Coordinates of C-alpha atoms in Angstrom, one line a residue:
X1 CA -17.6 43.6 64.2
X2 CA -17.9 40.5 66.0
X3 CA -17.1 39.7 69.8
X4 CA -13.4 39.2 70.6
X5 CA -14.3 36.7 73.5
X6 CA -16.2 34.5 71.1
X7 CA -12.9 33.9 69.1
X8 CA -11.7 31.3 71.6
X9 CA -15.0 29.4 71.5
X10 CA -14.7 29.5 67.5
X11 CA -11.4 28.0 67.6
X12 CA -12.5 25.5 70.0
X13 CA -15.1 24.7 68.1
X14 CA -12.7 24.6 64.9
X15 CA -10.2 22.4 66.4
X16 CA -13.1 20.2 67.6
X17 CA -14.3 19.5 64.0
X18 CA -10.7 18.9 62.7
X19 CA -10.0 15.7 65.8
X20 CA -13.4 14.1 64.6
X21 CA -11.9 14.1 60.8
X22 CA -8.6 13.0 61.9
X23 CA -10.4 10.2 63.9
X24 CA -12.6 9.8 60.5
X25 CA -9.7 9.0 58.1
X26 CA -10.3 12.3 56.3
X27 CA -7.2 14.3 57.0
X28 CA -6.4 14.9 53.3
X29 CA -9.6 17.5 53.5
X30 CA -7.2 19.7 55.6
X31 CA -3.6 18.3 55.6
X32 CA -1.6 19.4 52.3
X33 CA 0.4 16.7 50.6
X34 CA 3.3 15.3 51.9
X35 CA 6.6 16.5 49.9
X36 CA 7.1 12.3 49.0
X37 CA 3.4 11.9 48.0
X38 CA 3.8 14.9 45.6
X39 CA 7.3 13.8 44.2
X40 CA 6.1 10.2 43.5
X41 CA 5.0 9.7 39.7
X42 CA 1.7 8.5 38.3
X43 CA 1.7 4.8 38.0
X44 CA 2.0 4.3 34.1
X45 CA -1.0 3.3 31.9
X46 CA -1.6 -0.8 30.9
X47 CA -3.2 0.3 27.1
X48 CA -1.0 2.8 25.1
X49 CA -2.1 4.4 21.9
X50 CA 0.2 3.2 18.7
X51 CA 1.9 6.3 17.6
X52 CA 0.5 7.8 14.4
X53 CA 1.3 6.5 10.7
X54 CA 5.0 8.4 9.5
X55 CA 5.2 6.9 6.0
X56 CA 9.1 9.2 6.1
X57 CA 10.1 6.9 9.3
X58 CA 13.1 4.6 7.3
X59 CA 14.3 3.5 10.1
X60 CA 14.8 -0.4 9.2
X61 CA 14.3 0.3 6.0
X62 CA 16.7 -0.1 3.0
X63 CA 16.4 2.9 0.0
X64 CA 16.1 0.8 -3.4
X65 CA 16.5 3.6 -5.9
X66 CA 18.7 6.2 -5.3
X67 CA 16.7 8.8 -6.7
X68 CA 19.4 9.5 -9.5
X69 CA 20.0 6.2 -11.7
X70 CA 18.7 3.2 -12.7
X71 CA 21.5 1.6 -10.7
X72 CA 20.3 -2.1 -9.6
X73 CA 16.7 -1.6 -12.0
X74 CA 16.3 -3.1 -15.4
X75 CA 13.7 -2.0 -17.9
X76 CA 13.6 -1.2 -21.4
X77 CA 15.2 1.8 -22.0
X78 CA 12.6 3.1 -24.1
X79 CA 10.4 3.0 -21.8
X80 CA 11.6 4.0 -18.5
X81 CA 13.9 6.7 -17.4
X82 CA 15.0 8.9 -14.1
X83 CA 13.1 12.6 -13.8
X84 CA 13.1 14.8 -10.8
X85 CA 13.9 12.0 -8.8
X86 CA 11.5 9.7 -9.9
X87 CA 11.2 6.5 -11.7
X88 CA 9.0 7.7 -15.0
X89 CA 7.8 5.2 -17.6
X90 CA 6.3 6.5 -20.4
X91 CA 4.3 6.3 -23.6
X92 CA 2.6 7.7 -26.3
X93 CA 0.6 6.8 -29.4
X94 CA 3.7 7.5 -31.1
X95 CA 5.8 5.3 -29.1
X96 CA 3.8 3.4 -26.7
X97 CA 5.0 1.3 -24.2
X98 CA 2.6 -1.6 -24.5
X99 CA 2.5 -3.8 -20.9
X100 CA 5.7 -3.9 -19.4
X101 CA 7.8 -3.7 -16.5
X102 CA 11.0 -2.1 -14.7
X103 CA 12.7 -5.0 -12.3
X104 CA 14.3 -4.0 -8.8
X105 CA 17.3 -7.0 -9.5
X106 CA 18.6 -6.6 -6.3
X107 CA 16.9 -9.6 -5.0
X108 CA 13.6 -11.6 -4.5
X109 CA 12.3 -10.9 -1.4
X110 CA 9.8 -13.3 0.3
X111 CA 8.7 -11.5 3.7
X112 CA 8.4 -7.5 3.2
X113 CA 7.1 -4.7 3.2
X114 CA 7.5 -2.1 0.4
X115 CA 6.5 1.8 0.3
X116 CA 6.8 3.8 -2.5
X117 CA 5.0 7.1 -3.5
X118 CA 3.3 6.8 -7.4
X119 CA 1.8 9.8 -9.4
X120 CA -0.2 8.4 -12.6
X121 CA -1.2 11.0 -15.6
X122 CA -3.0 10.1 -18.2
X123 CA -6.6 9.1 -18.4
X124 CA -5.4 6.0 -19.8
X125 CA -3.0 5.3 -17.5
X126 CA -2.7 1.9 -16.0
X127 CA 0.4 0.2 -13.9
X128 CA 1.0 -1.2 -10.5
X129 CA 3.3 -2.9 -8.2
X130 CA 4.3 -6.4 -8.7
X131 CA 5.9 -8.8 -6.3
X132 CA 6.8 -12.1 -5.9
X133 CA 6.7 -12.3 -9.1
X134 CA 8.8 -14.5 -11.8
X135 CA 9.8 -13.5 -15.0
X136 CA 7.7 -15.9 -17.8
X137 CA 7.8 -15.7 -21.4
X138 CA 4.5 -13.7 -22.4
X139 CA 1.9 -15.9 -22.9
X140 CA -0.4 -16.0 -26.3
X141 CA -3.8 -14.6 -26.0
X142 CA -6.0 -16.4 -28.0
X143 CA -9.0 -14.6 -29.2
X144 CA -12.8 -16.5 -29.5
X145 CA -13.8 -16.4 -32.9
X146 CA -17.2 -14.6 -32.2
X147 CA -15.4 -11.8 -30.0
X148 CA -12.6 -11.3 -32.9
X149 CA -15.9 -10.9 -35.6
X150 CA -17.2 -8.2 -33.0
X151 CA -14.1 -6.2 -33.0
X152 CA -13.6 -2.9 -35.0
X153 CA -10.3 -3.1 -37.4
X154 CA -8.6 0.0 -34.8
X155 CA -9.3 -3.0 -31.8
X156 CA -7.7 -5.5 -34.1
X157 CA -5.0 -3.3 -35.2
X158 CA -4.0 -2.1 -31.2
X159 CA -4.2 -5.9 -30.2
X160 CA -1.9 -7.2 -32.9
X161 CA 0.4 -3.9 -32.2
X162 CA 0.3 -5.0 -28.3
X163 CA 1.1 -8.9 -29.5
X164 CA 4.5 -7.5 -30.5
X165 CA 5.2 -5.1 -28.3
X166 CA 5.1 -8.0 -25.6
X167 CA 7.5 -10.0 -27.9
X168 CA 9.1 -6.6 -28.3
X169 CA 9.9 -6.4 -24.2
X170 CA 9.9 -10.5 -23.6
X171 CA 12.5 -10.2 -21.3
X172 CA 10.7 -8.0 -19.1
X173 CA 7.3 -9.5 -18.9
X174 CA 6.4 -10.5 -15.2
X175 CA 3.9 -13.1 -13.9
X176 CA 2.9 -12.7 -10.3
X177 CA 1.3 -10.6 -7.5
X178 CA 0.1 -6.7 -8.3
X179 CA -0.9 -3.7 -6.2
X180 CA -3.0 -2.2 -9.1
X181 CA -3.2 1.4 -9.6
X182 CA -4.8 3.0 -12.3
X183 CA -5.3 7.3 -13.3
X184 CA -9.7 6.6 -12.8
X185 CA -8.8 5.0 -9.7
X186 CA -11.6 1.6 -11.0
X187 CA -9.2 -0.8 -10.0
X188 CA -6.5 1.1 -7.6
X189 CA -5.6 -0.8 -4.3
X190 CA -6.8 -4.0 -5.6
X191 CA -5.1 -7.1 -5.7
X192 CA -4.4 -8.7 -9.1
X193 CA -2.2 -11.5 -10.2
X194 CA -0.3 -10.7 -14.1
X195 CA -0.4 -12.9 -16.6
X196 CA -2.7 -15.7 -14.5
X197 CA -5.9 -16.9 -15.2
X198 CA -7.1 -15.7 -11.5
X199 CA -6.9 -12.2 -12.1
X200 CA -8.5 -9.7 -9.9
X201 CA -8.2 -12.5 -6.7
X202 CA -9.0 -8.9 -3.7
X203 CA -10.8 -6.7 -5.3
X204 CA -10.8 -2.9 -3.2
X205 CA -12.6 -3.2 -0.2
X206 CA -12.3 -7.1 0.4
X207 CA -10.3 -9.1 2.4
X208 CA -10.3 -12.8 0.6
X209 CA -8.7 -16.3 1.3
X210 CA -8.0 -18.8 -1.6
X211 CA -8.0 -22.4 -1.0
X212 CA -6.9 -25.8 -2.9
X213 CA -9.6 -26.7 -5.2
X214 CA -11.9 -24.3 -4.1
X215 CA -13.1 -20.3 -5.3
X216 CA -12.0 -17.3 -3.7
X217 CA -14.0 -16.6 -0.6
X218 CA -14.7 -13.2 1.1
X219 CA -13.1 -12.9 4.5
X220 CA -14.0 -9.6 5.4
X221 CA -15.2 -6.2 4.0
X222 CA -12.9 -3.8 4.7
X223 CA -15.2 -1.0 3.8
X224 CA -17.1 0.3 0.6
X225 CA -15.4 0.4 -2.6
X226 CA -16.3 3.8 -3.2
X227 CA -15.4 5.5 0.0
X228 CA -12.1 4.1 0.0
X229 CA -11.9 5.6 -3.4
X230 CA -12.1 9.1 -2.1
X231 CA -8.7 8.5 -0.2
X232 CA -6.9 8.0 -3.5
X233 CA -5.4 11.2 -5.3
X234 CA -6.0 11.2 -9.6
X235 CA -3.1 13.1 -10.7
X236 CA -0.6 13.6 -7.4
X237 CA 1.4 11.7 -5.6
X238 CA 0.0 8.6 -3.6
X239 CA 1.6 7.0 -0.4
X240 CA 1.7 2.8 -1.6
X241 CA 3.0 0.1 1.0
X242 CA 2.7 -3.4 0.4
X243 CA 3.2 -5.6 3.1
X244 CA 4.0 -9.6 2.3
X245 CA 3.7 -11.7 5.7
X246 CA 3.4 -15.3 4.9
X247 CA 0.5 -16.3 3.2
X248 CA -0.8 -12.8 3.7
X249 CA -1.0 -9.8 1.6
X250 CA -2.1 -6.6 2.2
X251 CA -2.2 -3.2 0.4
X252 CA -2.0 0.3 1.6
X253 CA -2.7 3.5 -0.1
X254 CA -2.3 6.7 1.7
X255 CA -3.1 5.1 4.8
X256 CA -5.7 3.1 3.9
X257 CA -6.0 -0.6 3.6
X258 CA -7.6 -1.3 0.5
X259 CA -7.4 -5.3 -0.4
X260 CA -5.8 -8.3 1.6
X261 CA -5.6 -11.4 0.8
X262 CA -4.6 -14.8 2.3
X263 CA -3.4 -17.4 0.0
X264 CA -3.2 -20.8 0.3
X265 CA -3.6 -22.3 -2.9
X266 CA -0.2 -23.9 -3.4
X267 CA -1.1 -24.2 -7.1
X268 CA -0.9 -19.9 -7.4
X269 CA 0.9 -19.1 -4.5
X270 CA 4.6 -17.7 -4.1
X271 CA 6.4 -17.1 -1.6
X272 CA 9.3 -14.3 -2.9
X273 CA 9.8 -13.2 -6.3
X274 CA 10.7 -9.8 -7.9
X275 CA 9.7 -6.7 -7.6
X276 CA 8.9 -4.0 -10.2
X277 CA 6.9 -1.8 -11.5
X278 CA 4.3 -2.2 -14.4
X279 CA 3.3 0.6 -17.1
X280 CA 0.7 0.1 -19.9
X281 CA -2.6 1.9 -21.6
X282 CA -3.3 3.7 -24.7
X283 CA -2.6 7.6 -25.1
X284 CA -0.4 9.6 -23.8
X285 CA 0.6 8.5 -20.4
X286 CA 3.1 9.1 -17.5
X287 CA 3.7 6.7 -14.5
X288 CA 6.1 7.8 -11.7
X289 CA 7.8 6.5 -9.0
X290 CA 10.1 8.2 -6.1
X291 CA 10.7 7.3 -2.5
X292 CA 11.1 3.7 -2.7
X293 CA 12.2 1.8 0.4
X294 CA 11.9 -2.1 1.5
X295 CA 12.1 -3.4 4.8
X296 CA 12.4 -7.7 4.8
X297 CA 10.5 -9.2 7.6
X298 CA 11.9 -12.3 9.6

């Protein structure tokens, strides 16, 4: 037990120590808080984090199918119909479909961006966004001589039946700007132009500028073809968005940018066009389309 009259001593000695930390600047070691200083909020951060991707957020957004009719979309009828709330275009060796497209008509949009979730089944199956895009008369395919000699009489027989199938659909056919998307996932994400001797301008994984007079040149990688492959879903339903800025085009799938391009060359480039979507490849295939929203950009 210790002495009672050392107590006074101790709290001499106590209140001793707390002058010299007074004197010291270090009251806050033994003073609580003011009531203001707890009250008053933490000044806010300069750097905030973007909040996280919501491919459901519409707001600014304008629905484009209703998810019931073909209201305000023109295709051939053959082809392209509404199931479960989807845009389906289909075909079969019975009846196939050949390369064609169903057009939004509602306008032709020049800054944009587009989301729409597609499901491709089918191993054959092959479609794709286009945009900006015109409608053409199909153009003739001329085949070399030496390449037509090498063909079997099936390869000559399914390119003479797509020759007429694209006369067939004329009024559908579409030159311009395509998010590819194919059921092997080879050329989904990439950047292709229909019906134009460019081509594949992006290919998945590349960001590319095109210039007057000059080739393609790579920008940027944007990561390895292949890894970006593993994002995309064979089979199920894939989150698309397309955005059109300018001279700069970018694709999207599930999150993931895939291909970009910036073009420049004012012999290829457009600057609004239609939109639709594209269906073709042998078999029995099934493309589908729900969710499809558009948001213009100033």
């Amino acid at each position: 037990m210790p002495n009672r009259s050392s107590i006074p001593w101790r709290l001499k000695a106590v209140a001793s120590l707390a002058s010299a930390m007074l004197s010291m600047g270090l009251v806050a070691v033994f003073a609580a808080p003011s009531i203001s200083a707890q009250q008053k909020p933490a000044p806010p951060s300069r750097f905030v984090q973007p909040e996280p991707i919501d491919f459901n957020d519409h707001d600014g957004w304008t629905q484009i199918f209703d998810g019931k009719t073909l209201n305000g979309w023109d295709g051939p009828p053959d082809v392209w119909h509404v199931e479960d709330g989807a845009i389906v275009g289909e075909s079969t060796p019975e009846h196939p479909s050949g390369t064609t497209n169903i057009i939004w008509r509602g306008g032709e949009p020049g800054n944009f961006m587009l989301k729409v979730e597609m499901k491709l089944e089918g191993s054959g199956a092959n479609g794709g966004i286009q945009y900006r895009s015109l409608n053409v008369p199909p153009r003739h395919r001329e085949i070399p001589a030496d390449r037509l000699a090498q063909m079997t009489d099936e390869q000559k027989q399914r390119m003479q039946q797509n020759e007429q199938l694209l006369q067939k659909h004329a009024k559908w056919n579409l030159k311009g700007y395509q998010a590819d998307f194919d059921y092997n996932n080879r050329y989904t994400g990439q950047l292709y132009e229909q019906d134009s001797d460019r081509g594949i301008i992006a290919w998945r994984g590349q960001m590319v500028a095109t210039e007057p007079g000059k080739k393609p040149r790579l920008l940027a990688s944007l990561g390895n073809p292949d890894d970006l492959k593993a994002f995309i879903k064979p089979g199920e339903w894939n989150q698309v968005e397309i955005i059109a800025d300018g001279h700069t085009l970018i694709h999207i799938v599930n999150g993931h940018v895939m291909a970009s391009l910036v073009d420049t060359d004012p012999k290829y480039y457009q600057a609004k066009g239609l939109i639709a979507f594209e269906i073709e490849g042998p078999g029995n295939l099934k493309i589908s389309h729900r969710n499809v929203w558009l948001k213009k950009l100033p």
